[in-house]
Short mmCIF file of C-alpha atoms and ligand atoms in Angstrom, two decimals:
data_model
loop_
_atom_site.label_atom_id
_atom_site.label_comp_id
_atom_site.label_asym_id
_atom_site.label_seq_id
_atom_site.Cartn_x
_atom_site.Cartn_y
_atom_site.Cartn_z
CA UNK A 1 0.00 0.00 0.00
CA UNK A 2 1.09 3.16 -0.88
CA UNK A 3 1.63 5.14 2.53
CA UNK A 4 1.66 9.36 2.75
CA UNK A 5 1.03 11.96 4.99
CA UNK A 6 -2.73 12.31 2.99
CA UNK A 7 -3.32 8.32 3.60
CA UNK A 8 -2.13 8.23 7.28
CA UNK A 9 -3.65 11.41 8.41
CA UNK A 10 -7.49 10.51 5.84
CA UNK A 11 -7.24 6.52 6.34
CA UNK A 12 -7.09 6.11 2.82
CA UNK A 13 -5.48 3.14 0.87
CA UNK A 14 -4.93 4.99 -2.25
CA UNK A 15 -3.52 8.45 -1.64
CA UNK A 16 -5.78 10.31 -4.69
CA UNK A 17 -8.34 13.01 -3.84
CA UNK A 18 -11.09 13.40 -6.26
CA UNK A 19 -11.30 17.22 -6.81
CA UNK A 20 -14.30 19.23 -6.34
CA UNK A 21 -16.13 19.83 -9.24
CA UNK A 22 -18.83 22.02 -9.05
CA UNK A 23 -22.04 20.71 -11.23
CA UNK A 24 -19.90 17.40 -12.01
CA UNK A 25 -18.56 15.93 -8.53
CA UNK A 26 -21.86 15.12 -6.23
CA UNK A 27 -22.32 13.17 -2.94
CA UNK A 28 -22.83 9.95 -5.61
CA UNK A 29 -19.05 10.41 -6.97
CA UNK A 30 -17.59 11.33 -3.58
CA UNK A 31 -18.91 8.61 -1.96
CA UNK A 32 -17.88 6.12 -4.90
CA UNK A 33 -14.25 7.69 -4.53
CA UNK A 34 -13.66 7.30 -0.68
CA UNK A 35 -15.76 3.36 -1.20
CA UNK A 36 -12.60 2.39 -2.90
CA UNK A 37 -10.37 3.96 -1.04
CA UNK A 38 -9.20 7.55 -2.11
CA UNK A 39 -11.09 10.55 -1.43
CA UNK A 40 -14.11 12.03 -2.75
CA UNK A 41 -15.19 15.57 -2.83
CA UNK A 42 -18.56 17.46 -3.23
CA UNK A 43 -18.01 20.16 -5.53
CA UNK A 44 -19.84 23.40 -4.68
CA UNK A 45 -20.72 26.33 -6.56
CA UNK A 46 -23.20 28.84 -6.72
CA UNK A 47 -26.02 25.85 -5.79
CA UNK A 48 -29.44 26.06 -4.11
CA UNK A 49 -28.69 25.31 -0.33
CA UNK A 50 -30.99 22.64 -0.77
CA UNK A 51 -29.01 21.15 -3.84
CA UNK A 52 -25.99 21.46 -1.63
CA UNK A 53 -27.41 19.39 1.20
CA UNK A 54 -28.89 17.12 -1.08
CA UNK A 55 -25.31 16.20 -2.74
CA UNK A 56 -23.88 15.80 1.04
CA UNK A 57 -26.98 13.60 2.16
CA UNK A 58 -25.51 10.82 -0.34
CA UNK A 59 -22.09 10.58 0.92
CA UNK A 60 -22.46 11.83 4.83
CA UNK A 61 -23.05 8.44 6.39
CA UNK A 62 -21.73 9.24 9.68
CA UNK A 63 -18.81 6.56 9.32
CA UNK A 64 -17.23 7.78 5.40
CA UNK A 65 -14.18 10.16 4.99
CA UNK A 66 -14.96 12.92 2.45
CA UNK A 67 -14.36 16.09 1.50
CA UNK A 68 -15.76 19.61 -0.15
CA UNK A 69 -14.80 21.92 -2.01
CA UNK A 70 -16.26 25.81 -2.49
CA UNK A 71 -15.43 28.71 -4.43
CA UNK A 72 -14.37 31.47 -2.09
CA UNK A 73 -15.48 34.59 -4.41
CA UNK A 74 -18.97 32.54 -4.57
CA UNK A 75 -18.57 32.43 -0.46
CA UNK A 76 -18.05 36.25 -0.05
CA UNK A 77 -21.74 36.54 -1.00
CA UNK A 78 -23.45 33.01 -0.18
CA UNK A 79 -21.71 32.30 3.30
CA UNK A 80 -24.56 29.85 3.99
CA UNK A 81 -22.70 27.63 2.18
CA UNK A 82 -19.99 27.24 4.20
CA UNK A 83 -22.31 26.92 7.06
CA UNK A 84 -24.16 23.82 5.41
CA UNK A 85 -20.66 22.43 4.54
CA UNK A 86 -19.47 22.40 7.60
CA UNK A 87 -22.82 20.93 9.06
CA UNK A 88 -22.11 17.74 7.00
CA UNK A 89 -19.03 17.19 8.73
CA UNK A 90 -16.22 16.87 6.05
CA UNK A 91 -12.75 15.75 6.78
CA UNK A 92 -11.48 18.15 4.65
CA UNK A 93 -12.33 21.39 3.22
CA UNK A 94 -11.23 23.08 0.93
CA UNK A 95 -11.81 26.56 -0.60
CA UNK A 96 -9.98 28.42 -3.14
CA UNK A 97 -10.25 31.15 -5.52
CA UNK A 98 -10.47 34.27 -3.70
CA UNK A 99 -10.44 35.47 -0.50
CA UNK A 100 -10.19 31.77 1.57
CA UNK A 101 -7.81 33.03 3.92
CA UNK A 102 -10.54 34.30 6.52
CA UNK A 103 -11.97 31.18 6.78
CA UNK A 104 -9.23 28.96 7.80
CA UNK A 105 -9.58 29.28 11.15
CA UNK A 106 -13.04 28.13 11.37
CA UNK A 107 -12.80 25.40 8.79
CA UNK A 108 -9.57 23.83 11.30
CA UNK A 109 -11.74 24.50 14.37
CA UNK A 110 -14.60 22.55 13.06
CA UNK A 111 -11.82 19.41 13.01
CA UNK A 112 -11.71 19.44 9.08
CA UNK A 113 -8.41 20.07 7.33
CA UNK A 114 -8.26 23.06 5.30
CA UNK A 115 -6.87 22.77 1.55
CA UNK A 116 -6.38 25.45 -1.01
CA UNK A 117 -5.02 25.53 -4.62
CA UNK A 118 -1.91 27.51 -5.86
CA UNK A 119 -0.95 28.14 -8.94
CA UNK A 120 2.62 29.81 -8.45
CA UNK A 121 5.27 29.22 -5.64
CA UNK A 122 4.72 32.96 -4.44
CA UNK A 123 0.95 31.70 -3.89
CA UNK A 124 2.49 28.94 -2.05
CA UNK A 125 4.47 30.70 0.66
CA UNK A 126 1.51 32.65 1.45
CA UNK A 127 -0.74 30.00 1.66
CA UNK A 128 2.00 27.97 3.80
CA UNK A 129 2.01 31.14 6.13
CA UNK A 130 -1.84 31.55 6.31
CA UNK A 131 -2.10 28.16 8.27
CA UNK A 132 -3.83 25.60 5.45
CA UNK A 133 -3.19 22.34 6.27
CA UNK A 134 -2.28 21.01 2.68
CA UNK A 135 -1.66 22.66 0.03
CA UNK A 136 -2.90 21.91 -4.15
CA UNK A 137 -0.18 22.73 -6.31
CA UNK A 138 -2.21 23.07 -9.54
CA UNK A 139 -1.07 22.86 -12.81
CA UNK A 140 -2.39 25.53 -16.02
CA UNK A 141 -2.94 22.30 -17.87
CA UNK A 142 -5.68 21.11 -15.30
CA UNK A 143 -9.07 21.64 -15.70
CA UNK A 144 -11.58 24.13 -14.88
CA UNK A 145 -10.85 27.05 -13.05
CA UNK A 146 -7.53 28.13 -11.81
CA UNK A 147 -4.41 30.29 -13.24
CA UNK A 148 -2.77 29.18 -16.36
CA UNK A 149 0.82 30.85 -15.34
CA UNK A 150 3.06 27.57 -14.76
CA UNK A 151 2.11 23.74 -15.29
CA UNK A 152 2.44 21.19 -13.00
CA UNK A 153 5.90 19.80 -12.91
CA UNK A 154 8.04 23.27 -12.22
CA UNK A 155 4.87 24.45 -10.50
CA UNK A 156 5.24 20.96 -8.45
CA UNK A 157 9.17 21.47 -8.23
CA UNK A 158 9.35 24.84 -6.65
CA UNK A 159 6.41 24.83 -4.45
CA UNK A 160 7.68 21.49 -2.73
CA UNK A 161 11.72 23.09 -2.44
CA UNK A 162 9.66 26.64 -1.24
CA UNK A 163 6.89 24.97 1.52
CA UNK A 164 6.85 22.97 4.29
CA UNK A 165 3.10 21.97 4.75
CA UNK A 166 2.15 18.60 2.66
CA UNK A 167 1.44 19.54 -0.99
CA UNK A 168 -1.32 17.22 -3.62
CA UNK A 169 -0.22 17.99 -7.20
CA UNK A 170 -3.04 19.10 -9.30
CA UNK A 171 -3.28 19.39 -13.12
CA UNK A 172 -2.86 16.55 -16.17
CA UNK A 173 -2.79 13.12 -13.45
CA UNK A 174 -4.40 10.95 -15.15
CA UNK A 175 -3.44 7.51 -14.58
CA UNK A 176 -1.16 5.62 -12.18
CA UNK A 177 2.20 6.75 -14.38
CA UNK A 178 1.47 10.72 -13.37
CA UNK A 179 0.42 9.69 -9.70
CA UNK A 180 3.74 7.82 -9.77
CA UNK A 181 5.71 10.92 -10.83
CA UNK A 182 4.09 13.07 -8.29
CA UNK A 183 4.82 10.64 -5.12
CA UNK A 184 8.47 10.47 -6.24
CA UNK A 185 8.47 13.51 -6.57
CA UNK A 186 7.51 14.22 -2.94
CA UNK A 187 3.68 15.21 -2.93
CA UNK A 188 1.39 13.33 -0.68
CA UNK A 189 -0.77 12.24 -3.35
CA UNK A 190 -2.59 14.00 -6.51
CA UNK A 191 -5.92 15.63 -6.86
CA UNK A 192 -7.62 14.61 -9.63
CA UNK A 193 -10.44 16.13 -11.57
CA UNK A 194 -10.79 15.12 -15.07
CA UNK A 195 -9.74 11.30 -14.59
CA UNK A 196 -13.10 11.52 -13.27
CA UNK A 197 -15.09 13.99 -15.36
CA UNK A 198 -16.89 10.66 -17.26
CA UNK A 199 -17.45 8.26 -14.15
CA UNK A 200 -20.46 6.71 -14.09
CA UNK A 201 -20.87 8.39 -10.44
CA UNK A 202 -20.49 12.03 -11.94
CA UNK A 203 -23.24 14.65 -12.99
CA UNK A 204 -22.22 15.34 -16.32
CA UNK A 205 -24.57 14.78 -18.71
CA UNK A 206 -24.48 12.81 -22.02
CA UNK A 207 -23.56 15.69 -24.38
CA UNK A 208 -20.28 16.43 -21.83
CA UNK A 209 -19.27 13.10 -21.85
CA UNK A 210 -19.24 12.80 -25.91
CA UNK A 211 -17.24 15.79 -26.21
CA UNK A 212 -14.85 14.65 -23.33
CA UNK A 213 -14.52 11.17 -25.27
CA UNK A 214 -14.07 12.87 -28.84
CA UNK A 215 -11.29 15.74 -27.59
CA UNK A 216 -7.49 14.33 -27.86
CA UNK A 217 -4.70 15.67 -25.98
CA UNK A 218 -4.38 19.09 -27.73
CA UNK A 219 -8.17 19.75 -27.73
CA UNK A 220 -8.43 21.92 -24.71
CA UNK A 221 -8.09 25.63 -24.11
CA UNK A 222 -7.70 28.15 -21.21
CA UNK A 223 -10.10 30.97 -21.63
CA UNK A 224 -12.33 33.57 -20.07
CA UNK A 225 -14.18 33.96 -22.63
CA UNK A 226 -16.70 31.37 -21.39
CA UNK A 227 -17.57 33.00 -18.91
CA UNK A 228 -17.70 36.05 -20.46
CA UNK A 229 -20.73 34.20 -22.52
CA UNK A 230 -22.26 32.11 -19.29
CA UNK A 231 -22.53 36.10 -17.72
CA UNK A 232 -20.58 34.05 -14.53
CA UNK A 233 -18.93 36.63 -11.94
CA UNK A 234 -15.80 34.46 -11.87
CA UNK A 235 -12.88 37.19 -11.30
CA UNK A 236 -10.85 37.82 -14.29
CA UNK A 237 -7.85 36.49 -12.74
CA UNK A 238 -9.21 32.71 -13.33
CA UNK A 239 -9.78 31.53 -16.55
CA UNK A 240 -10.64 27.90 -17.03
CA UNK A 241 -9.69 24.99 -19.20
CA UNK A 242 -12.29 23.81 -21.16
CA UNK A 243 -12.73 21.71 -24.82
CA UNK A 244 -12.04 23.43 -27.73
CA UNK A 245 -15.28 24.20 -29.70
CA UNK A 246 -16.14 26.44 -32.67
CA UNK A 247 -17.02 28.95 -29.72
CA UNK A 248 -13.87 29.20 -28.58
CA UNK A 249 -12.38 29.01 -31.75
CA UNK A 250 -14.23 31.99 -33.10
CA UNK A 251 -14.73 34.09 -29.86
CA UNK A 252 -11.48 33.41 -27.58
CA UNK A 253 -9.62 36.91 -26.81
CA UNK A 254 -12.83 38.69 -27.39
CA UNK A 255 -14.53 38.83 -24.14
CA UNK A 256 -15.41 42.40 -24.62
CA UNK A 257 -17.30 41.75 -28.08
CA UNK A 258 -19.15 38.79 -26.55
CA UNK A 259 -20.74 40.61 -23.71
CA UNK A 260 -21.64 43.50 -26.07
CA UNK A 261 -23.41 41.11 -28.68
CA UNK A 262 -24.56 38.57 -26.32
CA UNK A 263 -22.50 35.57 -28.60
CA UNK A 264 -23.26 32.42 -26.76
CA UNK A 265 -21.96 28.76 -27.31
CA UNK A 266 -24.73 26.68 -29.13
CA UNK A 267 -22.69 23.31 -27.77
CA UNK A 268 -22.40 22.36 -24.49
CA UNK A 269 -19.54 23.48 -22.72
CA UNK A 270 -17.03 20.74 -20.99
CA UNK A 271 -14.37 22.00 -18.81
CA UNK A 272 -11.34 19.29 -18.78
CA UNK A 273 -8.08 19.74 -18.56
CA UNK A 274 -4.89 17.84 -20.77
CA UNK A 275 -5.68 14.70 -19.88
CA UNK A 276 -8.96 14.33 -21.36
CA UNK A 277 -6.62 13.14 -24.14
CA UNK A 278 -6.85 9.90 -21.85
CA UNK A 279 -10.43 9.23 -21.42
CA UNK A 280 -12.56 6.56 -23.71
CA UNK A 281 -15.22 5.62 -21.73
CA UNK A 282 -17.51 6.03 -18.47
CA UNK A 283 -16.14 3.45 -16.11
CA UNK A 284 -17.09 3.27 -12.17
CA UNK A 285 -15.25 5.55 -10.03
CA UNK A 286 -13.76 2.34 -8.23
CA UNK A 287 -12.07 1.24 -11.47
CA UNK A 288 -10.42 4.52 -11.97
CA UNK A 289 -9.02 4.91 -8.35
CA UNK A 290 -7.66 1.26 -8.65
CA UNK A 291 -5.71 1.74 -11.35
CA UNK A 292 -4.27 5.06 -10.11
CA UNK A 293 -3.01 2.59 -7.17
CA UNK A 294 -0.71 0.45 -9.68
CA UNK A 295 1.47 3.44 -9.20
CA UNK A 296 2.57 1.50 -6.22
CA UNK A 297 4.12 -1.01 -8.64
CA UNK A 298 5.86 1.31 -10.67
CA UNK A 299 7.50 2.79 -7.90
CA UNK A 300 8.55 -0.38 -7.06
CA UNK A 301 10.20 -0.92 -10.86
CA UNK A 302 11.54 2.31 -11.08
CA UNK A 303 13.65 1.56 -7.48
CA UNK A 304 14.60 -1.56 -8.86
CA UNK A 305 15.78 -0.43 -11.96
CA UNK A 306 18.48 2.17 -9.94
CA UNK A 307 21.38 1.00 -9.11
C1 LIG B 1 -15.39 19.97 -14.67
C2 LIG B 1 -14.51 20.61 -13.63
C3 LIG B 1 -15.08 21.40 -12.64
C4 LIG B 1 -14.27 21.98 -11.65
N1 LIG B 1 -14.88 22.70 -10.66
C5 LIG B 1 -14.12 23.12 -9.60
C6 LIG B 1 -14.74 23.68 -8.46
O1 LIG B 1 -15.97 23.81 -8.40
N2 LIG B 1 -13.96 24.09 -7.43
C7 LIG B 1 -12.60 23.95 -7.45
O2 LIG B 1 -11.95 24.30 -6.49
N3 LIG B 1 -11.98 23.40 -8.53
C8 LIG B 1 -12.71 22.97 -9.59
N4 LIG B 1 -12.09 22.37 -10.66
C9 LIG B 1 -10.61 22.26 -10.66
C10 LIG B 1 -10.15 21.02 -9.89
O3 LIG B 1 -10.25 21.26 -8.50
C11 LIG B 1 -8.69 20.66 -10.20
O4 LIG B 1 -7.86 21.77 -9.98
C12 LIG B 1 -8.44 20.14 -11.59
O5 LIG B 1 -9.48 19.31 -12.04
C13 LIG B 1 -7.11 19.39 -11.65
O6 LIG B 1 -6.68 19.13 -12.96
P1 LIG B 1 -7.16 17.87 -13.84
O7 LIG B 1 -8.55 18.21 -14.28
O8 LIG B 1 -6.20 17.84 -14.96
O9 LIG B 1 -7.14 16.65 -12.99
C14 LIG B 1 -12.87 21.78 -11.67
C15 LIG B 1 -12.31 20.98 -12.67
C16 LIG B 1 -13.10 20.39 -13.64
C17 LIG B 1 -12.46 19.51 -14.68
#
């Protein structure tokens, strides 16, 4: 078994959070994840509270480890949310994007640990200073939100040489290879959104998971300009990582002539990051987090193979 700071400290067997993905990762997903021995986290958005709890009812069973996940510019004006969060009783919480840093103190009193993404070192050492728990070292090739400044591997590099608080890499892990990387690297585990974008567990819907399964490696772009379209009061700072569609391809860079003609994307839209490149079909959420525990194996190879 593959042991880290995230599996001792979570009781996990398999040291792979499934991130939050707002609209995609519900209660159904978490609780598949932490079944088979990761962990699973609600996503949370800008959701009814009532959606929220909903979500949380299918994977707070008094006994399972999970997590959540909120948006803390969504937070500044629906603090509820955090209140309902916390309510369910996660073991870990996370909340990035904005101003998370006054609720860190809370999120640690209420016995959860307290996660946040960064997506440059200098967001690192102030995160490591702010008291978080663990930090997400998140990649520009990941998807969703997030910044698209550096991508995962010098990202991964510097932050772990800059921090001393346990750090999940985030961005293009896919399978058990880029899990393997990241542990021998020295990150407690990875955090993992895409791999399971097309679980049978998640929320998306049919149309997301045929674009997911028809994009290849290159088929993804960062861009505002979705949101620019969706009217969504992300902060400009955050773009997100989506598939490529003839939206995008006609309208990226022109956020300002979007929201003064009202363009909007006639296709769905699927946020995914790289590794989309890597997904074929909708398998269970249990399938996915065993294979990311061969990595165990080729740890084991790669040892044996030094000399
Ligand atoms: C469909 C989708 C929705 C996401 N929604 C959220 C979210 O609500 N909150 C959040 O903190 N991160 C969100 N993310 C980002 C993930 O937390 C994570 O950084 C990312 O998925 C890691 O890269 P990967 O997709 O290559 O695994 C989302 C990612 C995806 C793919």
């Amino acid at each position: 078994m593959l042991a880290t700071w995230l599996t001792d400290r979570l009781g996990l067997t398999v040291p792979v959070v499934c991130a939050p993905m707002a609209g995609v990762a519900g209660g159904a997903l978490a609780a598949a994840v932490s079944d088979a021995g990761g962990l699973g986290l609600v996503g949370i958005g800008r959701e009814p509270v009532e959606g929220v709890q909903a979500q949380f009812a299918l994977v707070a069973n008094g006994d399972r480890k999970f997590g959540a996940g909120l948006l803390a510019w969504v937070l500044a004006d629906r603090p509820e949310l955090l209140d309902i969060t916390l309510e369910a009783k996660p073991s870990l919480v996370s909340i990035s994007f904005g101003d998370w840093q006054q609720h860190v103190q809370r999120v640690k009193e209420s016995g959860a640990l307290f996660a946040t993404q960064v997506g440059t070192v200098a967001e690192a050492r102030y995160a490591a200073s702010s008291g978080v728990d663990v930090l997400v070292a998140r990649g520009g090739e990941g998807g969703g939100h997030g910044r698209d400044l550096v991508a995962t591997l010098p990202l991964l590099q510097g932050v772990l040489d800059a921090v001393d608080v346990p750090v999940l890499a985030a961005g293009g892990i896919g399978t058990a290879r880029g899990l393997a990387a990241v542990l021998a690297a020295g990150a407690a585990g990875a955090w993992v959104g895409t791999a399971f974008l097309t679980c049978v567990e998640s929320l998306l819907p049919p149309q997301g998971r045929e674009v997911a399964f028809a994009a290849e490696d290159r088929d993804t772009i960062y861009t505002t300009v979705l949101d620019a379209a969706r009217g969504a009061a992300w902060p400009t700072e955050f773009g997100g990582r989506a598939v490529r569609s003839e939206f995008t391809d006609t309208w990226h860079g022109r956020d300002d002539e979007v929201r003064a003609t009202g363009a909007k994307p006639e296709t769905w839209i699927t946020w995914a990051g790289q590794g989309v490149g890597l997904l074929h079909e909708s398998r269970p959420a249990a399938d996915v987090v065993a294979g990311f525990a061969a990595a165990e194996q080729l740890l084991r190879d790669a040892a044996s193979r030094s000399r």
